[in-house]
């Protein structure tokens, strides 16, 4: 068999662990082909042979040895035809990505019967049909460590520290790191608390002698006012090939508003791409490895249109269609866990 493998969308800790696991499983009796730069490589036929030696030592490495891009073949002239021409040279393609990369994988499989298998990655943890994506645990650990460190300065200087985390339109990263880091308020897109309410909670803490506060804000939280005014912070007006705005910067606006409303000394830290960089946690290495092994097994078995997923503690195959039909956002009861510690 000739099996291709690509990584698409934002990079994420654990991508190399998937590549290594799938290659190790397949390399004995099959040809493994790395597709460079995600769907761009499938359009342009940018391939590289992968053997056991090529994946040796990459388990703890962040990023992706196959490189990545946010290319959408459906938005490129002749893109899908070119993908199909190149796909015809493979018996299976393992696509490792989030909602965009797997959305393309699903569509090409559904519309053309292409032999594609998905693996769910993203630090945002917003893919449906799996309990967790790999990369999320690492990002949560990085954000938690940052919150711990900011706590000491907050406490020493009697400051309000605003920490902006990624996550796009899902608040998983904010809630999980807020819970782990003991945040005093967590603001997420799913249940937007107003800035006035946030200021009230901060003031209430100070009133009972807690002279510092940690506020974790998800980049997709819209600045929300009591009078109903809202507004997302975006870095540019331009949309990417999948129609997404580039989020980031809400922390600065929030910090200014909190300072204005409370009068307390306030500082802002935007964690940004630090959350995606570096070595994966042990948890993500194991999860990514399990996903890679299952994806390879599905390729060998000729089972396509599926995605490796975590259900409880089991790694199982689920329809790709289920993974991309909706975004997995934070449910009310999970946000309530963080709310229990507000103020
Ligand atoms: O989807 C992962 C993610 O890191 C989001 O949390 C964030 O909004 C986006 O990617 C940033 O994308 P880029 O790396 O293109 O700036």
Tab-separated table of C-alpha atoms and ligand atoms in Angstrom:
chain	number	residue	atom	x	y	z
A	1	UNK	CA	0.000	0.000	0.000
A	2	UNK	CA	1.030	3.619	-0.512
A	3	UNK	CA	-0.181	5.782	2.359
A	4	UNK	CA	0.105	9.576	2.419
A	5	UNK	CA	0.072	11.743	5.519
A	6	UNK	CA	-0.393	15.511	5.912
A	7	UNK	CA	-0.652	18.060	8.707
A	8	UNK	CA	-2.855	21.128	8.137
A	9	UNK	CA	-3.918	24.284	9.980
A	10	UNK	CA	-2.116	25.753	12.978
A	11	UNK	CA	0.771	23.687	14.299
A	12	UNK	CA	0.257	21.972	17.614
A	13	UNK	CA	2.351	19.917	20.056
A	14	UNK	CA	1.992	16.204	19.251
A	15	UNK	CA	1.860	16.374	15.441
A	16	UNK	CA	5.245	14.697	15.188
A	17	UNK	CA	4.154	12.001	17.633
A	18	UNK	CA	1.275	11.080	15.276
A	19	UNK	CA	3.583	11.087	12.238
A	20	UNK	CA	6.076	8.861	14.070
A	21	UNK	CA	3.468	6.387	15.312
A	22	UNK	CA	1.704	6.004	11.970
A	23	UNK	CA	5.016	5.680	10.113
A	24	UNK	CA	6.316	3.076	12.567
A	25	UNK	CA	3.114	1.042	12.157
A	26	UNK	CA	3.118	1.253	8.353
A	27	UNK	CA	6.774	1.292	7.376
A	28	UNK	CA	7.408	-2.477	7.597
A	29	UNK	CA	5.229	-3.502	4.657
A	30	UNK	CA	3.972	-0.274	3.116
A	31	UNK	CA	5.219	2.877	1.454
A	32	UNK	CA	4.695	5.998	3.601
A	33	UNK	CA	4.635	9.378	1.897
A	34	UNK	CA	4.759	12.683	3.767
A	35	UNK	CA	2.758	15.433	2.053
A	36	UNK	CA	4.413	18.802	2.690
A	37	UNK	CA	2.522	21.945	3.755
A	38	UNK	CA	-0.911	20.395	4.290
A	39	UNK	CA	-3.448	20.606	1.477
A	40	UNK	CA	-1.035	22.846	-0.468
A	41	UNK	CA	1.216	19.818	-0.874
A	42	UNK	CA	-1.697	17.721	-2.106
A	43	UNK	CA	-2.468	20.345	-4.750
A	44	UNK	CA	1.141	20.756	-5.851
A	45	UNK	CA	2.311	17.177	-5.381
A	46	UNK	CA	4.991	18.057	-2.810
A	47	UNK	CA	5.879	14.682	-1.369
A	48	UNK	CA	8.691	13.138	0.633
A	49	UNK	CA	9.274	9.472	1.454
A	50	UNK	CA	9.063	8.626	5.158
A	51	UNK	CA	10.909	5.716	6.713
A	52	UNK	CA	11.630	4.682	10.271
A	53	UNK	CA	14.872	6.700	10.299
A	54	UNK	CA	13.042	9.871	9.259
A	55	UNK	CA	10.806	9.746	12.309
A	56	UNK	CA	13.451	8.723	14.804
A	57	UNK	CA	13.774	11.236	17.651
A	58	UNK	CA	10.753	13.363	16.746
A	59	UNK	CA	8.371	12.177	19.494
A	60	UNK	CA	9.154	15.051	21.912
A	61	UNK	CA	9.505	17.710	19.207
A	62	UNK	CA	6.873	20.416	18.768
A	63	UNK	CA	5.719	21.648	15.354
A	64	UNK	CA	5.521	19.310	12.380
A	65	UNK	CA	8.309	17.845	10.265
A	66	UNK	CA	5.820	17.872	7.355
A	67	UNK	CA	5.174	21.616	7.694
A	68	UNK	CA	1.674	23.011	7.511
A	69	UNK	CA	-0.517	25.599	5.818
A	70	UNK	CA	-4.049	26.909	5.961
A	71	UNK	CA	-4.633	26.148	2.250
A	72	UNK	CA	-8.223	25.353	1.287
A	73	UNK	CA	-8.371	23.418	-2.027
A	74	UNK	CA	-12.022	24.464	-2.409
A	75	UNK	CA	-10.911	28.103	-2.618
A	76	UNK	CA	-8.176	27.539	-5.219
A	77	UNK	CA	-8.762	27.399	-8.964
A	78	UNK	CA	-8.499	23.693	-9.918
A	79	UNK	CA	-7.529	22.877	-6.314
A	80	UNK	CA	-9.853	19.937	-5.762
A	81	UNK	CA	-9.058	18.380	-9.162
A	82	UNK	CA	-5.348	18.598	-8.402
A	83	UNK	CA	-5.881	17.013	-4.972
A	84	UNK	CA	-7.866	14.190	-6.569
A	85	UNK	CA	-5.185	13.598	-9.225
A	86	UNK	CA	-2.495	13.313	-6.566
A	87	UNK	CA	-4.722	11.301	-4.243
A	88	UNK	CA	-5.178	8.726	-6.995
A	89	UNK	CA	-1.542	7.714	-6.433
A	90	UNK	CA	-2.306	6.789	-2.781
A	91	UNK	CA	-4.250	3.882	-1.307
A	92	UNK	CA	-5.049	6.048	1.711
A	93	UNK	CA	-4.366	9.532	3.064
A	94	UNK	CA	-4.096	10.328	6.770
A	95	UNK	CA	-5.078	13.972	7.344
A	96	UNK	CA	-4.052	15.365	10.718
A	97	UNK	CA	-5.844	18.604	11.509
A	98	UNK	CA	-8.637	20.581	13.089
A	99	UNK	CA	-12.079	21.631	11.835
A	100	UNK	CA	-10.747	23.200	8.605
A	101	UNK	CA	-8.323	20.462	7.504
A	102	UNK	CA	-10.756	17.726	8.482
A	103	UNK	CA	-13.647	19.650	6.925
A	104	UNK	CA	-11.836	19.419	3.587
A	105	UNK	CA	-10.973	15.747	4.270
A	106	UNK	CA	-14.607	14.948	4.952
A	107	UNK	CA	-15.878	16.823	1.909
A	108	UNK	CA	-13.415	15.190	-0.476
A	109	UNK	CA	-14.267	11.789	0.967
A	110	UNK	CA	-18.028	12.396	0.858
A	111	UNK	CA	-18.088	13.941	-2.622
A	112	UNK	CA	-15.495	11.754	-4.357
A	113	UNK	CA	-15.166	8.630	-2.208
A	114	UNK	CA	-11.505	9.504	-1.549
A	115	UNK	CA	-9.743	7.129	0.885
A	116	UNK	CA	-9.141	9.581	3.737
A	117	UNK	CA	-8.712	9.022	7.475
A	118	UNK	CA	-8.646	11.866	10.003
A	119	UNK	CA	-6.706	12.539	13.193
A	120	UNK	CA	-7.992	15.331	15.478
A	121	UNK	CA	-5.500	18.001	16.482
A	122	UNK	CA	-5.933	21.478	17.907
A	123	UNK	CA	-5.031	23.337	21.062
A	124	UNK	CA	-8.604	24.717	20.954
A	125	UNK	CA	-10.193	21.295	21.726
A	126	UNK	CA	-13.223	22.385	19.707
A	127	UNK	CA	-13.653	19.323	17.474
A	128	UNK	CA	-16.834	17.363	17.977
A	129	UNK	CA	-16.948	13.539	18.140
A	130	UNK	CA	-13.845	13.269	20.292
A	131	UNK	CA	-13.532	13.929	24.018
A	132	UNK	CA	-10.164	15.560	23.443
A	133	UNK	CA	-7.859	16.663	20.662
A	134	UNK	CA	-4.127	16.261	21.137
A	135	UNK	CA	-2.251	19.509	21.777
A	136	UNK	CA	-4.888	20.779	24.167
A	137	UNK	CA	-3.272	19.319	27.279
A	138	UNK	CA	0.065	20.924	26.417
A	139	UNK	CA	-1.525	24.326	25.795
A	140	UNK	CA	-3.416	24.080	29.098
A	141	UNK	CA	-0.172	23.234	30.918
A	142	UNK	CA	1.635	26.217	29.375
A	143	UNK	CA	-1.234	28.591	30.238
A	144	UNK	CA	-1.465	27.187	33.764
A	145	UNK	CA	2.226	27.711	34.375
A	146	UNK	CA	1.888	31.277	33.093
A	147	UNK	CA	-1.050	31.924	35.456
A	148	UNK	CA	0.976	30.528	38.381
A	149	UNK	CA	3.826	32.874	37.559
A	150	UNK	CA	1.522	35.872	37.130
A	151	UNK	CA	-0.057	35.087	40.501
A	152	UNK	CA	3.170	35.933	42.314
A	153	UNK	CA	3.431	39.369	40.695
A	154	UNK	CA	-0.291	40.015	41.144
A	155	UNK	CA	0.004	39.221	44.829
A	156	UNK	CA	3.220	41.174	45.432
A	157	UNK	CA	1.988	44.337	43.677
A	158	UNK	CA	-1.734	44.175	44.526
A	159	UNK	CA	-2.534	44.077	40.836
A	160	UNK	CA	-5.207	42.808	38.526
A	161	UNK	CA	-3.525	40.532	35.986
A	162	UNK	CA	-5.423	39.843	32.783
A	163	UNK	CA	-4.256	36.723	30.899
A	164	UNK	CA	-5.443	36.299	27.315
A	165	UNK	CA	-5.439	32.745	26.015
A	166	UNK	CA	-6.219	31.333	22.566
A	167	UNK	CA	-9.094	29.000	21.705
A	168	UNK	CA	-10.877	30.813	18.902
A	169	UNK	CA	-14.664	30.614	19.413
A	170	UNK	CA	-14.461	27.979	22.150
A	171	UNK	CA	-13.501	28.677	25.754
A	172	UNK	CA	-11.961	25.284	26.616
A	173	UNK	CA	-8.441	26.583	27.033
A	174	UNK	CA	-9.615	29.475	29.231
A	175	UNK	CA	-11.840	27.336	31.461
A	176	UNK	CA	-9.331	24.515	31.869
A	177	UNK	CA	-6.327	26.757	32.565
A	178	UNK	CA	-8.482	29.022	34.735
A	179	UNK	CA	-9.557	26.047	36.833
A	180	UNK	CA	-6.017	24.691	37.063
A	181	UNK	CA	-4.480	28.098	37.818
A	182	UNK	CA	-7.128	29.266	40.289
A	183	UNK	CA	-8.401	32.200	38.217
A	184	UNK	CA	-10.755	34.651	39.935
A	185	UNK	CA	-12.770	35.282	36.760
A	186	UNK	CA	-12.776	33.412	33.427
A	187	UNK	CA	-14.369	35.066	30.395
A	188	UNK	CA	-15.357	32.880	27.443
A	189	UNK	CA	-17.300	33.333	24.196
A	190	UNK	CA	-20.009	30.797	25.051
A	191	UNK	CA	-21.374	32.640	28.113
A	192	UNK	CA	-20.113	36.217	27.875
A	193	UNK	CA	-20.145	37.898	31.286
A	194	UNK	CA	-20.119	41.704	31.026
A	195	UNK	CA	-17.025	43.719	31.830
A	196	UNK	CA	-19.045	45.595	34.489
A	197	UNK	CA	-19.884	42.282	36.222
A	198	UNK	CA	-16.238	41.247	35.977
A	199	UNK	CA	-15.172	44.554	37.585
A	200	UNK	CA	-17.743	44.019	40.350
A	201	UNK	CA	-16.257	40.603	41.156
A	202	UNK	CA	-12.761	42.053	41.241
A	203	UNK	CA	-13.905	44.894	43.533
A	204	UNK	CA	-15.666	42.405	45.815
A	205	UNK	CA	-12.422	40.445	46.204
A	206	UNK	CA	-10.511	43.570	47.071
A	207	UNK	CA	-13.249	44.575	49.518
A	208	UNK	CA	-12.682	41.385	51.477
A	209	UNK	CA	-8.943	41.894	51.587
A	210	UNK	CA	-7.828	39.966	48.508
A	211	UNK	CA	-5.909	42.814	46.914
A	212	UNK	CA	-5.105	41.068	43.670
A	213	UNK	CA	-7.056	39.254	40.960
A	214	UNK	CA	-6.335	36.970	38.041
A	215	UNK	CA	-8.728	37.316	35.102
A	216	UNK	CA	-8.381	34.761	32.294
A	217	UNK	CA	-9.977	35.852	29.035
A	218	UNK	CA	-10.460	33.754	25.946
A	219	UNK	CA	-9.449	35.540	22.720
A	220	UNK	CA	-12.962	34.944	21.359
A	221	UNK	CA	-14.763	36.598	24.291
A	222	UNK	CA	-16.601	39.584	22.838
A	223	UNK	CA	-16.173	42.751	24.922
A	224	UNK	CA	-19.592	42.740	26.527
A	225	UNK	CA	-21.212	45.681	28.308
A	226	UNK	CA	-24.263	45.760	30.561
A	227	UNK	CA	-26.062	47.967	28.035
A	228	UNK	CA	-25.822	45.162	25.466
A	229	UNK	CA	-22.898	46.557	23.436
A	230	UNK	CA	-20.442	43.882	22.285
A	231	UNK	CA	-17.387	43.668	20.039
A	232	UNK	CA	-14.826	41.040	19.051
A	233	UNK	CA	-11.131	41.949	18.959
A	234	UNK	CA	-9.548	40.982	15.647
A	235	UNK	CA	-6.025	41.627	14.404
A	236	UNK	CA	-7.018	42.263	10.809
A	237	UNK	CA	-10.133	42.704	8.704
A	238	UNK	CA	-8.967	39.940	6.372
A	239	UNK	CA	-10.435	36.459	6.543
A	240	UNK	CA	-8.306	33.350	5.999
A	241	UNK	CA	-9.000	30.724	3.298
A	242	UNK	CA	-11.603	29.135	5.572
A	243	UNK	CA	-13.396	32.410	6.291
A	244	UNK	CA	-12.009	32.886	9.812
A	245	UNK	CA	-11.037	36.206	11.361
A	246	UNK	CA	-7.682	36.342	13.167
A	247	UNK	CA	-8.530	36.855	16.822
A	248	UNK	CA	-6.306	38.357	19.506
A	249	UNK	CA	-6.019	41.571	21.471
A	250	UNK	CA	-9.182	41.516	23.594
A	251	UNK	CA	-7.018	41.276	26.748
A	252	UNK	CA	-5.695	44.806	26.199
A	253	UNK	CA	-9.212	46.287	25.848
A	254	UNK	CA	-10.396	44.356	28.882
A	255	UNK	CA	-7.424	45.523	30.950
A	256	UNK	CA	-8.174	49.168	30.090
A	257	UNK	CA	-11.843	48.780	30.974
A	258	UNK	CA	-11.085	47.033	34.277
A	259	UNK	CA	-8.652	49.797	35.204
A	260	UNK	CA	-11.242	52.427	34.324
A	261	UNK	CA	-14.043	50.706	36.233
A	262	UNK	CA	-12.083	49.664	39.342
A	263	UNK	CA	-9.177	52.081	39.499
A	264	UNK	CA	-6.909	49.130	40.341
A	265	UNK	CA	-3.437	48.768	38.896
A	266	UNK	CA	-3.893	46.377	35.947
A	267	UNK	CA	-1.494	44.538	33.626
A	268	UNK	CA	-2.164	42.372	30.580
A	269	UNK	CA	-0.328	39.308	29.297
A	270	UNK	CA	-1.198	37.783	25.915
A	271	UNK	CA	0.098	34.213	25.759
A	272	UNK	CA	-0.415	33.899	21.997
A	273	UNK	CA	1.600	31.332	20.095
A	274	UNK	CA	3.607	30.330	23.159
A	275	UNK	CA	0.640	28.036	23.824
A	276	UNK	CA	1.284	26.117	20.608
A	277	UNK	CA	5.038	25.845	20.787
A	278	UNK	CA	7.523	23.414	22.210
A	279	UNK	CA	7.410	19.878	23.448
A	280	UNK	CA	4.105	18.043	24.025
A	281	UNK	CA	3.185	16.855	27.520
A	282	UNK	CA	3.411	13.124	28.255
A	283	UNK	CA	-0.399	12.982	28.007
A	284	UNK	CA	-0.389	14.498	24.503
A	285	UNK	CA	2.490	12.281	23.360
A	286	UNK	CA	0.541	9.180	24.364
A	287	UNK	CA	-2.784	10.415	22.943
A	288	UNK	CA	-1.146	11.440	19.656
A	289	UNK	CA	0.659	8.100	19.477
A	290	UNK	CA	-2.589	6.185	20.032
A	291	UNK	CA	-4.304	8.272	17.330
A	292	UNK	CA	-1.431	7.651	14.891
A	293	UNK	CA	-1.463	3.897	15.451
A	294	UNK	CA	-5.228	3.664	14.957
A	295	UNK	CA	-5.117	5.834	11.823
A	296	UNK	CA	-2.463	3.526	10.346
A	297	UNK	CA	-4.516	0.455	11.253
A	298	UNK	CA	-7.584	1.967	9.552
A	299	UNK	CA	-5.501	2.648	6.427
A	300	UNK	CA	-4.253	-0.960	6.364
A	301	UNK	CA	-7.809	-2.248	6.875
A	302	UNK	CA	-9.129	-0.040	4.042
A	303	UNK	CA	-11.559	1.732	6.384
A	304	UNK	CA	-11.998	5.318	5.193
A	305	UNK	CA	-14.098	8.375	6.028
A	306	UNK	CA	-13.283	7.806	9.694
A	307	UNK	CA	-11.396	9.713	12.370
A	308	UNK	CA	-9.488	8.438	15.398
A	309	UNK	CA	-11.232	9.770	18.510
A	310	UNK	CA	-11.026	9.586	22.277
A	311	UNK	CA	-14.166	8.302	23.981
A	312	UNK	CA	-13.652	8.030	27.698
A	313	UNK	CA	-10.319	6.256	27.900
A	314	UNK	CA	-10.699	4.396	24.599
A	315	UNK	CA	-9.359	5.465	21.222
A	316	UNK	CA	-11.958	4.496	18.631
A	317	UNK	CA	-12.913	5.195	15.009
A	318	UNK	CA	-15.823	7.605	14.446
A	319	UNK	CA	-17.291	9.008	11.209
A	320	UNK	CA	-15.397	12.075	9.975
A	321	UNK	CA	-18.815	13.581	9.270
A	322	UNK	CA	-19.589	13.644	13.011
A	323	UNK	CA	-16.384	15.519	13.782
A	324	UNK	CA	-17.018	18.436	11.454
A	325	UNK	CA	-20.754	19.009	11.594
A	326	UNK	CA	-20.581	21.394	14.558
A	327	UNK	CA	-18.059	23.053	16.854
A	328	UNK	CA	-17.650	21.510	20.302
A	329	UNK	CA	-18.113	24.403	22.698
A	330	UNK	CA	-17.997	24.563	26.498
A	331	UNK	CA	-21.276	23.375	28.038
A	332	UNK	CA	-22.958	25.409	30.777
A	333	UNK	CA	-22.255	22.822	33.497
A	334	UNK	CA	-18.540	22.772	32.706
A	335	UNK	CA	-18.282	26.571	32.843
A	336	UNK	CA	-20.084	26.381	36.198
A	337	UNK	CA	-17.028	24.575	37.624
A	338	UNK	CA	-14.914	27.664	36.963
A	339	UNK	CA	-17.714	29.992	38.118
A	340	UNK	CA	-17.684	28.311	41.518
A	341	UNK	CA	-14.394	30.154	42.174
A	342	UNK	CA	-15.251	33.584	40.748
A	343	UNK	CA	-14.853	36.658	42.912
B	1	LIG	O1	-6.644	27.018	16.047
B	1	LIG	C1	-5.469	27.186	16.772
B	1	LIG	C2	-5.165	28.631	16.978
B	1	LIG	O2	-3.983	28.731	17.733
B	1	LIG	C3	-6.277	29.471	17.597
B	1	LIG	O3	-6.384	29.297	18.989
B	1	LIG	C4	-5.876	30.847	17.178
B	1	LIG	O4	-6.974	31.725	17.115
B	1	LIG	C5	-5.316	30.623	15.797
B	1	LIG	O5	-4.927	29.266	15.727
B	1	LIG	C6	-4.126	31.493	15.467
B	1	LIG	O6	-3.764	31.267	14.150
B	1	LIG	P1	-2.421	31.780	13.479
B	1	LIG	O7	-1.324	30.859	13.920
B	1	LIG	O8	-2.693	31.678	12.033
B	1	LIG	O9	-2.172	33.170	13.975
